[in-house]
XYZ file of C-alpha atoms in Angstrom:
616
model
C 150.261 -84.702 18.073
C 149.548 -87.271 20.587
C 146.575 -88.389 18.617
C 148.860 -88.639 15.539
C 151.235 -90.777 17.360
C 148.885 -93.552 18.937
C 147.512 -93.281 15.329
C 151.162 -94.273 14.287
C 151.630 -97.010 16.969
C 148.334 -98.773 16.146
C 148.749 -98.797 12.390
C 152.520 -100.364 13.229
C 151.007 -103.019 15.603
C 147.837 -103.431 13.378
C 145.757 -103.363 16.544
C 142.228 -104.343 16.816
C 139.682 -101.657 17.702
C 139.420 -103.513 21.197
C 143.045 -102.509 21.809
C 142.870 -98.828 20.500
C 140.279 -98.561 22.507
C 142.190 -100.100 25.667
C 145.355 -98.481 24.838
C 144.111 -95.171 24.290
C 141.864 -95.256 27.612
C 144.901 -95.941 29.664
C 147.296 -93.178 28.069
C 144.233 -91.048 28.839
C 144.327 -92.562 32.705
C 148.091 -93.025 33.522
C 149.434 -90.086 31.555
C 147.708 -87.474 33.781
C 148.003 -89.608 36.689
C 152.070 -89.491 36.401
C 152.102 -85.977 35.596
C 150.014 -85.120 38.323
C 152.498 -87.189 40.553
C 155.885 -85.654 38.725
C 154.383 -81.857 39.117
C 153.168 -82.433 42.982
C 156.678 -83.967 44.027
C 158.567 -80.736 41.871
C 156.317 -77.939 42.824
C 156.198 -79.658 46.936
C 159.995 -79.840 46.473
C 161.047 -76.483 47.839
C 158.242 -76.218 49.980
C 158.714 -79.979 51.698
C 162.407 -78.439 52.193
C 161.153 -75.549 53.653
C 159.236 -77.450 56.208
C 162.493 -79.880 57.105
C 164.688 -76.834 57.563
C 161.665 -74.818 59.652
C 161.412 -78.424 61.945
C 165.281 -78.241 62.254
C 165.415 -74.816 63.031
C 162.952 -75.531 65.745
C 164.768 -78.648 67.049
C 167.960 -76.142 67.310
C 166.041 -73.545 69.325
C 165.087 -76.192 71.996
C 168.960 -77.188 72.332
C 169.667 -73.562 72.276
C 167.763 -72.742 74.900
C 168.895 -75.944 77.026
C 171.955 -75.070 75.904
C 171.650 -71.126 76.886
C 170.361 -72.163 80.469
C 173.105 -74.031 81.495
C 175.584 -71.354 79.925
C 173.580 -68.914 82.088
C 173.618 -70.982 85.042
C 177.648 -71.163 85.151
C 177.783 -67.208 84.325
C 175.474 -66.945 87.433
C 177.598 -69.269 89.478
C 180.580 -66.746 88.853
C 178.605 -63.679 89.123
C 177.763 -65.037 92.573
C 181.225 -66.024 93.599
C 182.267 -62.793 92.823
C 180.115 -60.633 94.071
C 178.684 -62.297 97.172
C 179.766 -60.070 100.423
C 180.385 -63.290 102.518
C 182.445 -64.859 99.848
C 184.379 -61.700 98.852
C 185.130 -61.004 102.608
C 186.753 -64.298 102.787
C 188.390 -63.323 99.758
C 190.103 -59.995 101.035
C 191.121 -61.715 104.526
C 193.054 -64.360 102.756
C 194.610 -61.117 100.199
C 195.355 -59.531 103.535
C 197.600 -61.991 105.042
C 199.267 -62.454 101.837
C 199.987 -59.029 101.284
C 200.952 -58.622 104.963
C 203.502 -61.786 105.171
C 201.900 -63.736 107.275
C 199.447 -66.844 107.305
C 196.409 -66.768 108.723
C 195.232 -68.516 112.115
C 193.883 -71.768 111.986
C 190.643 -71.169 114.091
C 189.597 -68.507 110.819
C 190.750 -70.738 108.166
C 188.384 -73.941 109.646
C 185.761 -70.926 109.650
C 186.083 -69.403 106.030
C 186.413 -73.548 105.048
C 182.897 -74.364 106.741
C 181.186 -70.953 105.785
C 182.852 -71.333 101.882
C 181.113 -74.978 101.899
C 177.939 -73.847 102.850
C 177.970 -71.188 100.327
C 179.423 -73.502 97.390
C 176.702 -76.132 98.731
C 174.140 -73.355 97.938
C 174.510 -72.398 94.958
C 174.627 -75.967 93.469
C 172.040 -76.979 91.216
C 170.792 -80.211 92.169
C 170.049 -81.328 88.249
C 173.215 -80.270 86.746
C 176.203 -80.441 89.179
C 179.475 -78.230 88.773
C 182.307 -78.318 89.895
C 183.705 -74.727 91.479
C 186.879 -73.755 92.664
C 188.133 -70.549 93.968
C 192.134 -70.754 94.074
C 193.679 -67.247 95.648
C 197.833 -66.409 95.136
C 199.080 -67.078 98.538
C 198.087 -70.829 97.528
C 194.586 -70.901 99.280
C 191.768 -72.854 97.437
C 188.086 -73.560 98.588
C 186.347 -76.727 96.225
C 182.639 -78.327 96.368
C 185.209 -81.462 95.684
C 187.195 -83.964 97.292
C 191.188 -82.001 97.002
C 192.138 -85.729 97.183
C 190.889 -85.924 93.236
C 192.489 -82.954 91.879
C 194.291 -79.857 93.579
C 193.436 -76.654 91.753
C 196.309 -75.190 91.975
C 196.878 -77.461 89.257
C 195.169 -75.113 86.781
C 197.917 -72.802 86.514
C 200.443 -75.295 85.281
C 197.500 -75.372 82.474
C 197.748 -74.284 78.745
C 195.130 -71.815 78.813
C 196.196 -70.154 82.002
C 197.930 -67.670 80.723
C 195.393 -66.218 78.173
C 193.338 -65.747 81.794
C 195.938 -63.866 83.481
C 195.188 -60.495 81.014
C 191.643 -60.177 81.448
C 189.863 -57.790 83.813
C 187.577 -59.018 86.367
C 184.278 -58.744 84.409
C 184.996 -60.542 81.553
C 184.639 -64.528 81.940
C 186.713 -67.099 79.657
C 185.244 -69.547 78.431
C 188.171 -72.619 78.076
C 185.943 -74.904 76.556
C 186.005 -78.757 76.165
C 188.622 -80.625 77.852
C 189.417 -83.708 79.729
C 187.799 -84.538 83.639
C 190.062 -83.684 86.345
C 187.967 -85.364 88.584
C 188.639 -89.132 88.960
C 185.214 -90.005 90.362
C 183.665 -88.058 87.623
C 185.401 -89.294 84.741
C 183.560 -92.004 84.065
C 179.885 -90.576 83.385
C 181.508 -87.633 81.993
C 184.767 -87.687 80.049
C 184.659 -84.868 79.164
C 183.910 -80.883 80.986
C 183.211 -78.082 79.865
C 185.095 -74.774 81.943
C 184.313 -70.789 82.405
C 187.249 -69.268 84.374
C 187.034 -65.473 85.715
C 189.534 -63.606 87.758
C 188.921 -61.274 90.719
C 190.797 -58.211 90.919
C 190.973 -55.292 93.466
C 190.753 -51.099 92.051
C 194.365 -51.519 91.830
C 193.725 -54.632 88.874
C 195.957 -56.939 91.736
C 194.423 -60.606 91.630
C 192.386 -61.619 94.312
C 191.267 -64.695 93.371
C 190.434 -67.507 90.335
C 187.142 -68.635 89.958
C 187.146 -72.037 87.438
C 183.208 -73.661 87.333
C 183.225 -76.515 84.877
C 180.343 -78.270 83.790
C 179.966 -82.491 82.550
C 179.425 -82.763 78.843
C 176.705 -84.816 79.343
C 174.151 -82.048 80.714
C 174.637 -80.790 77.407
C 174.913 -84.031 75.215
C 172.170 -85.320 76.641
C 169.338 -82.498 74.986
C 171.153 -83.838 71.454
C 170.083 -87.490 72.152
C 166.644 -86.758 73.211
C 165.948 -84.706 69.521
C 165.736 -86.624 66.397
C 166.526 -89.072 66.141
C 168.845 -89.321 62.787
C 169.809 -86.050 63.505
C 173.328 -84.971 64.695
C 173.693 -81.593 66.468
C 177.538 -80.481 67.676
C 178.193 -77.821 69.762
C 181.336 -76.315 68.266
C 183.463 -72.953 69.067
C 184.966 -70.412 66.945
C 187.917 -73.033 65.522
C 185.041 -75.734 64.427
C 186.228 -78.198 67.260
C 183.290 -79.826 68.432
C 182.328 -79.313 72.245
C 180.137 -81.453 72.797
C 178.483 -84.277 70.560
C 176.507 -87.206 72.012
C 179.161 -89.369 70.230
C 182.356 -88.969 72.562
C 184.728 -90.042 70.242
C 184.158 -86.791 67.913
C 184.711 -84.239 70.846
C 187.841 -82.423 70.704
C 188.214 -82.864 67.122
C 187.396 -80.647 63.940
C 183.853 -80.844 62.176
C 184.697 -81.791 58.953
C 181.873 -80.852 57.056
C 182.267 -76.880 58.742
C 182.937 -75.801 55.113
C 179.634 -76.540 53.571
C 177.762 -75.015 56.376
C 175.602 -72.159 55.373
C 175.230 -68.470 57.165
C 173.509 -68.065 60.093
C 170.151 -68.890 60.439
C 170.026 -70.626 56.875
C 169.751 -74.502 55.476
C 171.767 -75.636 52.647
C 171.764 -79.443 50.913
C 175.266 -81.307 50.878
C 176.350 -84.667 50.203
C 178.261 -86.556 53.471
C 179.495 -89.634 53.818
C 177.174 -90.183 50.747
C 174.338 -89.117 51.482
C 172.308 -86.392 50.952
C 171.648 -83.983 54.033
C 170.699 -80.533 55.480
C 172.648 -78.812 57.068
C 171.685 -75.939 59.579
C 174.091 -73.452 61.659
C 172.846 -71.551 64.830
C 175.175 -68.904 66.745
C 174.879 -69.111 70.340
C 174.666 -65.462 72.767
C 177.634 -66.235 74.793
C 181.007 -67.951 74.241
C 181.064 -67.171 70.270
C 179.833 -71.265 70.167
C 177.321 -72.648 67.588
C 175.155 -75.881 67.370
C 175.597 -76.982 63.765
C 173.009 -79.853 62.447
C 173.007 -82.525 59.735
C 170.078 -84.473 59.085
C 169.162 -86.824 56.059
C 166.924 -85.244 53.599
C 164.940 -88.375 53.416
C 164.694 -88.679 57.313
C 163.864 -84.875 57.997
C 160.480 -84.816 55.308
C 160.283 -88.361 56.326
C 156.388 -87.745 57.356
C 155.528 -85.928 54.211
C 157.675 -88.491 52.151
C 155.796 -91.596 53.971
C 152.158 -89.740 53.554
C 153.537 -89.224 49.278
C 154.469 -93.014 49.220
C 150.909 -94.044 50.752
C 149.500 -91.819 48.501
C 151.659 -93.356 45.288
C 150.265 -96.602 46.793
C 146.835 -95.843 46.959
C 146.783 -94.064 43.263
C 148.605 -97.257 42.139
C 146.127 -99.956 43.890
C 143.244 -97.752 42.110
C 144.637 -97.493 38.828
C 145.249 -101.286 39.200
C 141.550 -101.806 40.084
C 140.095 -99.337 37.609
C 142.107 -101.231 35.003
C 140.813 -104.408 35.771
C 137.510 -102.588 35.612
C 137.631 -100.994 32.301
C 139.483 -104.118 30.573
C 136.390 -106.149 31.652
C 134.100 -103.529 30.838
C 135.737 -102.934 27.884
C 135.659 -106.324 26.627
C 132.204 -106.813 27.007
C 131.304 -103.373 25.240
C 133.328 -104.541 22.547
C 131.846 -108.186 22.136
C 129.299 -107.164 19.778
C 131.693 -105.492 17.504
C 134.312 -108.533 17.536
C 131.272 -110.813 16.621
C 130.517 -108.439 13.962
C 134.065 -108.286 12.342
C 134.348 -111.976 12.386
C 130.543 -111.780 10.673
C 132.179 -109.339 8.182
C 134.788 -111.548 7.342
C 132.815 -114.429 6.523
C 130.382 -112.490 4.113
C 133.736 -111.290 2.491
C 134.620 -114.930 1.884
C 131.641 -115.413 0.411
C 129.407 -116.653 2.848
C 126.386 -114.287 2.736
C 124.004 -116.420 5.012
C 125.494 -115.705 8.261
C 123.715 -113.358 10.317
C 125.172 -110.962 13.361
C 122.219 -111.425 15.832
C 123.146 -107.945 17.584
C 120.712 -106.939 19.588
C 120.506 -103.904 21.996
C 119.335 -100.166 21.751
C 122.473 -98.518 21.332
C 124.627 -98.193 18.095
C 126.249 -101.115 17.734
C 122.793 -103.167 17.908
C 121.636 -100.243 15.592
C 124.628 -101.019 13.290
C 124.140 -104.812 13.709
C 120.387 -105.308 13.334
C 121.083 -102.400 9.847
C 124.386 -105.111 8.784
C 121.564 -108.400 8.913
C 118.952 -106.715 6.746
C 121.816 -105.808 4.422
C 122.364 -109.284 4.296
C 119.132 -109.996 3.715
C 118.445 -107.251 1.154
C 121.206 -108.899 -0.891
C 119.817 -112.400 -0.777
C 116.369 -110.951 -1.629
C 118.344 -109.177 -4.489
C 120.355 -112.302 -5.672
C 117.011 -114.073 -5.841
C 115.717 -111.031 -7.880
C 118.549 -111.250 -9.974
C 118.594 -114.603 -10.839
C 115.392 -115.021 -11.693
C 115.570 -111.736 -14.070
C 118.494 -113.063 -15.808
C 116.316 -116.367 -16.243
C 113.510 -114.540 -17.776
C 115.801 -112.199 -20.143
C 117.200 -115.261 -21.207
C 114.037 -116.741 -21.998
C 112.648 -113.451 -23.414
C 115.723 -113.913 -25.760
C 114.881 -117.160 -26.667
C 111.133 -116.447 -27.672
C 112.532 -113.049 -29.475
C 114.617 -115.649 -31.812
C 112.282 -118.241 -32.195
C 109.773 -115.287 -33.458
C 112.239 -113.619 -35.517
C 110.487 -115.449 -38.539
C 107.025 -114.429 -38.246
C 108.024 -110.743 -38.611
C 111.122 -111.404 -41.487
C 108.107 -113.428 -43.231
C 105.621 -110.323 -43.021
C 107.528 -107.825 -43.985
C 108.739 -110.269 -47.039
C 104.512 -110.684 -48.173
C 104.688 -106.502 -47.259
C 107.384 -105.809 -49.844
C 105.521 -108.074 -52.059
C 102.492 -106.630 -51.798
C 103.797 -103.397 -52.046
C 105.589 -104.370 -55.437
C 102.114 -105.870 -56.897
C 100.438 -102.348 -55.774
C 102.542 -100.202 -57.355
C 103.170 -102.500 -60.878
C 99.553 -101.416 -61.012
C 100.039 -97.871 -60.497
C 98.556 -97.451 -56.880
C 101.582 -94.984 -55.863
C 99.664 -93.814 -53.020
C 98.915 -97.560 -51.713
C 102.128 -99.028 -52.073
C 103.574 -95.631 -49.171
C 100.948 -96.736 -46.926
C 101.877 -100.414 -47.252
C 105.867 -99.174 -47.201
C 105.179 -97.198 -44.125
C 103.576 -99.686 -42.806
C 106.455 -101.880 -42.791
C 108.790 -99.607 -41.684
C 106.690 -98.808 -38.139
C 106.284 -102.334 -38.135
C 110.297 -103.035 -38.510
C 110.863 -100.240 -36.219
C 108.517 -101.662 -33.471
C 109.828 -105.472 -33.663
C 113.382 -104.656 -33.489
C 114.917 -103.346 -30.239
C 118.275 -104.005 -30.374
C 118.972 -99.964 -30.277
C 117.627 -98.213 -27.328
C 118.514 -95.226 -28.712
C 118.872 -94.232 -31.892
C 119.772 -90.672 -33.968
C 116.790 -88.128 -34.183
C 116.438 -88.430 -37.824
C 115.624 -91.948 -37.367
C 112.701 -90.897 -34.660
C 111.428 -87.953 -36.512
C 111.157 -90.835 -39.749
C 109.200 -93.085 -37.870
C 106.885 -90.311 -36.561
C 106.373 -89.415 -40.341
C 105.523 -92.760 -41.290
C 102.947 -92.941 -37.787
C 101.582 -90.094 -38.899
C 100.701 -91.382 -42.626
C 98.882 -94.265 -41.039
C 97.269 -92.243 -38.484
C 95.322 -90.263 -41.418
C 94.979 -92.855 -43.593
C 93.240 -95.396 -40.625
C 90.897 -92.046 -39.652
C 90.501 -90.794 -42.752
C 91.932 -87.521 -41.479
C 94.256 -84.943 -43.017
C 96.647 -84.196 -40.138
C 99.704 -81.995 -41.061
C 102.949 -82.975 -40.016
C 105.594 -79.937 -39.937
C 109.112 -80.954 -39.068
C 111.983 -78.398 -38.221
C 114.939 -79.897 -37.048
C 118.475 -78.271 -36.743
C 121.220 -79.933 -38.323
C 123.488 -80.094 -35.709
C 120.539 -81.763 -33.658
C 119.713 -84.762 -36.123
C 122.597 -86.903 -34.637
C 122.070 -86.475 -31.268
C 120.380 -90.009 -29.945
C 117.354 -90.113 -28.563
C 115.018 -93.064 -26.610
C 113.184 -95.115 -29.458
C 109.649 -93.812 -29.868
C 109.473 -91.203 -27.275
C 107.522 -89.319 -30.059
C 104.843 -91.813 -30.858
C 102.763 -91.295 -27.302
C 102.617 -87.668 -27.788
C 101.916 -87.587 -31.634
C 98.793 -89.938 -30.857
C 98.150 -87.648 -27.615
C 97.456 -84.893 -30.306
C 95.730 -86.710 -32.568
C 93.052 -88.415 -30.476
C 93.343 -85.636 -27.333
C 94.073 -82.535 -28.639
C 92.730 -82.344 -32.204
C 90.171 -85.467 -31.649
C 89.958 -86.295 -35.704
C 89.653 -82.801 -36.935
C 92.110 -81.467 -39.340
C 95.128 -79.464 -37.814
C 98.792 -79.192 -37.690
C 101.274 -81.060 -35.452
C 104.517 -79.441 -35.364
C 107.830 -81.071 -34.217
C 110.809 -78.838 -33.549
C 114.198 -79.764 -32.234
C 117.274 -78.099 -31.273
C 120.427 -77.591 -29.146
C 120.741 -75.382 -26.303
C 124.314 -76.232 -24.536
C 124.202 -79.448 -23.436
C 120.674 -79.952 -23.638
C 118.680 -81.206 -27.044
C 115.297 -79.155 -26.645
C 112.001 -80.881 -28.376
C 108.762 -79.272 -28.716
C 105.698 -81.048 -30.319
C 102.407 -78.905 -30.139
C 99.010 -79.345 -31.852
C 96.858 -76.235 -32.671
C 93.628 -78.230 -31.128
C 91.365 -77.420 -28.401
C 93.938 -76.850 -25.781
C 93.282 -77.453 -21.750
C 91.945 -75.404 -19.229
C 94.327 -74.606 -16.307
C 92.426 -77.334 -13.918
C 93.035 -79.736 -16.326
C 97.028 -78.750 -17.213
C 97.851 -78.415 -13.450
C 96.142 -82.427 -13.502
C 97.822 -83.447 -15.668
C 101.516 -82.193 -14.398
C 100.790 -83.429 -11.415
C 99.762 -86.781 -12.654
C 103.626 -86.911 -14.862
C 105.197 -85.799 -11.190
C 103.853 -89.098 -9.752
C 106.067 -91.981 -8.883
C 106.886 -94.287 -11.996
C 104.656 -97.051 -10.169
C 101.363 -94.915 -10.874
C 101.129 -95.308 -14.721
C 98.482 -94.152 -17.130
C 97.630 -95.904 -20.581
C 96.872 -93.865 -23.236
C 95.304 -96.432 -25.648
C 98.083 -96.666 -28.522
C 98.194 -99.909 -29.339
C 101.525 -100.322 -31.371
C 103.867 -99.567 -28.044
C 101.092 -99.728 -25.362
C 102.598 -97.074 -23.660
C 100.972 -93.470 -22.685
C 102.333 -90.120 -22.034
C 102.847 -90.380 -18.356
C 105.533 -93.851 -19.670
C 107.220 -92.050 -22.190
C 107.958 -88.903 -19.484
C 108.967 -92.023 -16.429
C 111.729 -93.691 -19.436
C 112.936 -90.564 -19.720
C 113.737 -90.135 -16.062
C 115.080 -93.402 -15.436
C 117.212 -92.933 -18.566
C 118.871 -89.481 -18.110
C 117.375 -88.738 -14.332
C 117.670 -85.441 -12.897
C 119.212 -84.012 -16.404
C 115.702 -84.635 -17.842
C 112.897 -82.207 -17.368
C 109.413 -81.756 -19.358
C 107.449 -78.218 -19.589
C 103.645 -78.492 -20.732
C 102.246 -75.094 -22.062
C 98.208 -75.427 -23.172
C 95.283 -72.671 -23.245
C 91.669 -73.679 -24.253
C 91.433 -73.238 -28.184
C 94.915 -72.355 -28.447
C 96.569 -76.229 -28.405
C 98.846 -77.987 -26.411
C 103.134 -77.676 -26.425
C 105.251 -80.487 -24.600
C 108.610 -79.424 -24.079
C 111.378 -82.085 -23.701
C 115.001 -80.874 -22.555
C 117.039 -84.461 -23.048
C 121.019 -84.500 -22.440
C 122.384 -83.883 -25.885
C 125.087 -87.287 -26.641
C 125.620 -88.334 -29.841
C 126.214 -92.159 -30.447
C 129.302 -92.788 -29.354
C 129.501 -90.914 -26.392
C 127.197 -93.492 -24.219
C 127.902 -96.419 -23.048
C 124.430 -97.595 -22.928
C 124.771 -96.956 -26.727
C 128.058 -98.626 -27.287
C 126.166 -101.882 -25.480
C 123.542 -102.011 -27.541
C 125.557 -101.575 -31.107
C 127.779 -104.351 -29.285
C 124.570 -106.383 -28.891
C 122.894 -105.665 -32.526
């Protein structure tokens, strides 16, 4: 098909053969060049998305465990202000005087201030500082913070207070993201992030409030070290974001929450115009999750760069190898350009320009074979010519001698007139046959002429042929009917008449016998002598000898035609070629048989025929 179609183009184009060549080489070099690009970037599709959401995935469990850590540092903070026996004995003093009425002295309240500093002091971490408060109902409250910036008791004029108030005293709340209380604070970290848990007595009766809050930042800050086109949110159950290293988008909804895909899984969306992966990961505490978007292009942006320097390199190459092949291509194809334009000069007639290709391979082959061409046909133009200037000449001499023979055969008939006035019968046939052979042997206008005519002449050879040897040589002729039409060569009889007269009965009395008939398409003639015959040494010599090559003649003697056997059987070939064949059949004592199987036209049906009635 795709064969058919460049087949197509080039025909519309009419492109050289340099240009089929070209064109075809680089559809053969680009075509699986781009499919092998189009079927690596489809089948490393999936794969190349695979790897971007395995990288994110990865990315997520280093911000989940950051995360996780600092989670678990706050739980521990509140585990340990809950269940420390220092801190919960300072605890149940303070619930004491409340539930007895009256306040507690001031040397034990500078006391449980200094020991409740040391402890808060304590359990600080030095990396990630939080602020803890511990606010009790009869309006005590211990702080690792200036009171001057905030006063906890503050908290429960907050929103979220109440949902607090009906938990036990093992289950933390996580508030979330909200706005700084702290003054000083506020301006490295707008925004905190607060667990709250309540201590309670076996009764259930509150004890105490324990509120640790935490800067965004500390958690923030593990989403700007990651990639760096990629965003990561930490958002709660509602989708607001938590924290987000862009401060503007905390406290607000994640717009995109809807496209997110199940836990653990990637998905491809469009945002803001642009194509992205997303990834959700759930969190062990809080019910929070880090959601990710990340451009498509920028998360396989390794692979993608290592695909464009590969497109680049394939591209330079092709570039190169095309330069290559054009040049190489042009100089392969020299030879046969020179030999077109060569071409097209002998068509216009110019036949002695020459190619002068040289070289081993074959177009030299094909070059040095188109120059002797040429020179075959110049050698045969020369031939030509000069054949056509001796016909014409032969023509001329045949007129100018047409009146030596018209002249004889006039004093023949004259003669032959004066011999029989006197009553010489037998004579006057000799002299008449005599004419006739001679008639017959002058004019060759007819190549080929009816088998009547032939077997005629024979009978006339044969009357001089006994009357010059003073022989009685029988002449039997059987002919078919339908046979005596068919054309034959002019005297292709004669050589092997005389062949059986001088060879085969050598001047003693015997019988020639001429038979002729059809067989098909072939006219079969057989002329056999009852003379001495041949040996089988002698017959196998003599086929071998009418095998020969037309250039290795043999003369038999006869003088009217000058031509032998071994011409006679060469016409033949060059007249009718392969459809002519000869059979010789000879024993000593028993004579000789020549059988002749000619193709069987009548005259009419050649065209060599029709030219020479044309030319009589």
């Amino acid at each position: 098909m795709i064969g058919n179609r460049i087949n197509r183009i080039t025909r519309k184009w009419k492109m050289s053969l340099r240009h089929k060549l070209l064109v075809t080489s680089i559809l053969c070099l680009i075509v699986p060049v781009l499919f092998t690009l189009f079927a690596t970037r489809y089948l490393t599709r999936d794969v190349l998305r695979e790897q971007a959401a395995t990288n994110v995935a990865d990315s997520l469990g280093v911000v989940d465990r950051y995360a996780t850590n600092l989670v678990n540092k706050m739980i521990y903070i509140t585990n340990y202000l809950q269940f420390d026996a220092d801190i919960s004995a300072i605890v149940r003093e303070n619930w004491n005087a409340y539930k007895a009425g009256s306040p507690m002295d001031v040397v034990s309240q500078v006391a449980n201030v200094k020991k409740m500093a040391l402890k808060l002091e304590a359990i600080s971490f030095p990396n990630e500082r939080m602020h803890m408060s511990i606010v009790m109902p009869n309006g005590t409250f211990y702080t690792n913070y200036p009171t001057t910036e905030y006063d906890p008791r503050s908290f429960e004029r907050e929103a979220w207070y109440p949902e607090l108030s009906g938990r036990s005293g093992y289950d933390a709340f996580w508030i979330g993201i909200h706005a700084n209380y702290l003054q000083y604070d506020k301006t490295e970290n707008p925004y905190v992030i607060t667990i709250a848990r309540q201590i309670r007595n076996h009764n259930g009766e509150l004890l105490a409030t324990i509120i640790v809050s935490l800067g965004e930042k500390h958690v923030s800050q593990v989403f700007s070290s990651n990639v760096s086109k990629q965003d990561i949110s930490l958002i709660d159950s509602k989708g607001t974001v938590l924290s987000h290293r862009e401060v503007e988008r905390i406290g607000k909804p994640v717009s995109y929450l809807h496209l997110m895909p199940a836990e653990g899984q990637s998905a491809m969306a469009t945002i803001e115009g642009e194509t992205s992966l997303l990834f959700r990961h759930k969190l062990a505490y809080a019910d929070w999750e880090l959601v990710s978007t990340v451009p498509y292009d920028d998360a396989v942006g390794k692979v993608t760069n290592v695909q464009r320097t590969n497109l680049i390199v394939q591209l330079v190459s092709l570039t190169a190898f095309l330069a290559i092949l054009i040049t190489l291509m042009s100089r392969l194809t020299q030879p046969m350009i020179r030999l077109g334009r060569v071409a097209a000069q002998v068509e216009s007639g110019k036949l002695e320009v020459r190619s002068n290709i040289s070289g081993s391979d074959e177009i030299g082959r094909l070059g040095r074979s188109f120059d002797q061409m040429l020179d075959r046909i110049g050698e045969m133009i020369v031939q030509v010519r000069e054949e056509q200037t001796l016909k014409r000449k032969a023509e001329l001499e045949m007129l100018q001698a047409q009146i030596n023979p018209h002249f004889l055969f006039n004093v023949l008939n004259s003669i032959r007139m004066r011999i029989m006035m006197k009553g010489d019968e037998e004579n006057a046939a000799l002299i008449s046959s005599l004419a006739v052979l001679l008639r017959m042997t002058i004019n060759r206008s007819n190549e080929l002429i009816p088998l009547r005519e032939e077997a005629d002449t024979v009978l006339h050879y044969v009357k001089l042929m006994n009357f010059r040897h003073n022989e009685t040589i029988e002449l039997d002729v059987s002919l078919s009917p339908e046979s005596l039409p068919v054309t034959v060569p002019r005297f292709f009889m004669q050589p092997l008449i005389e062949n059986a007269f001088l060879h085969g009965l050598e001047h003693n009395k015997g019988t020639i016998r001429i038979m002729a008939w059809l067989s098909g398409e072939q006219l079969l003639v057989r002329i056999e002598d009852d003379g001495k015959g041949m040996d089988a040494g002698r017959l196998q010599e003599l086929r071998e000898k009418l095998d020969r090559p037309s250039g290795d003649t043999s003369r038999s003697g006869a003088e009217l035609t000058g031509i032998g056997v071994k011409n006679v059987v060469d016409r033949m070939k060059l007249l009718y070629g392969a459809d002519f064949s000869v059979h010789i059949d000879s024993r000593p004592g028993a004579g000789t048989r020549f059988t002749l199987h000619i193709p069987a036209k009548r005259r009419g049906e050649s065209d060599t025929d029709d030219e020479s009635e044309t030319g009589a």
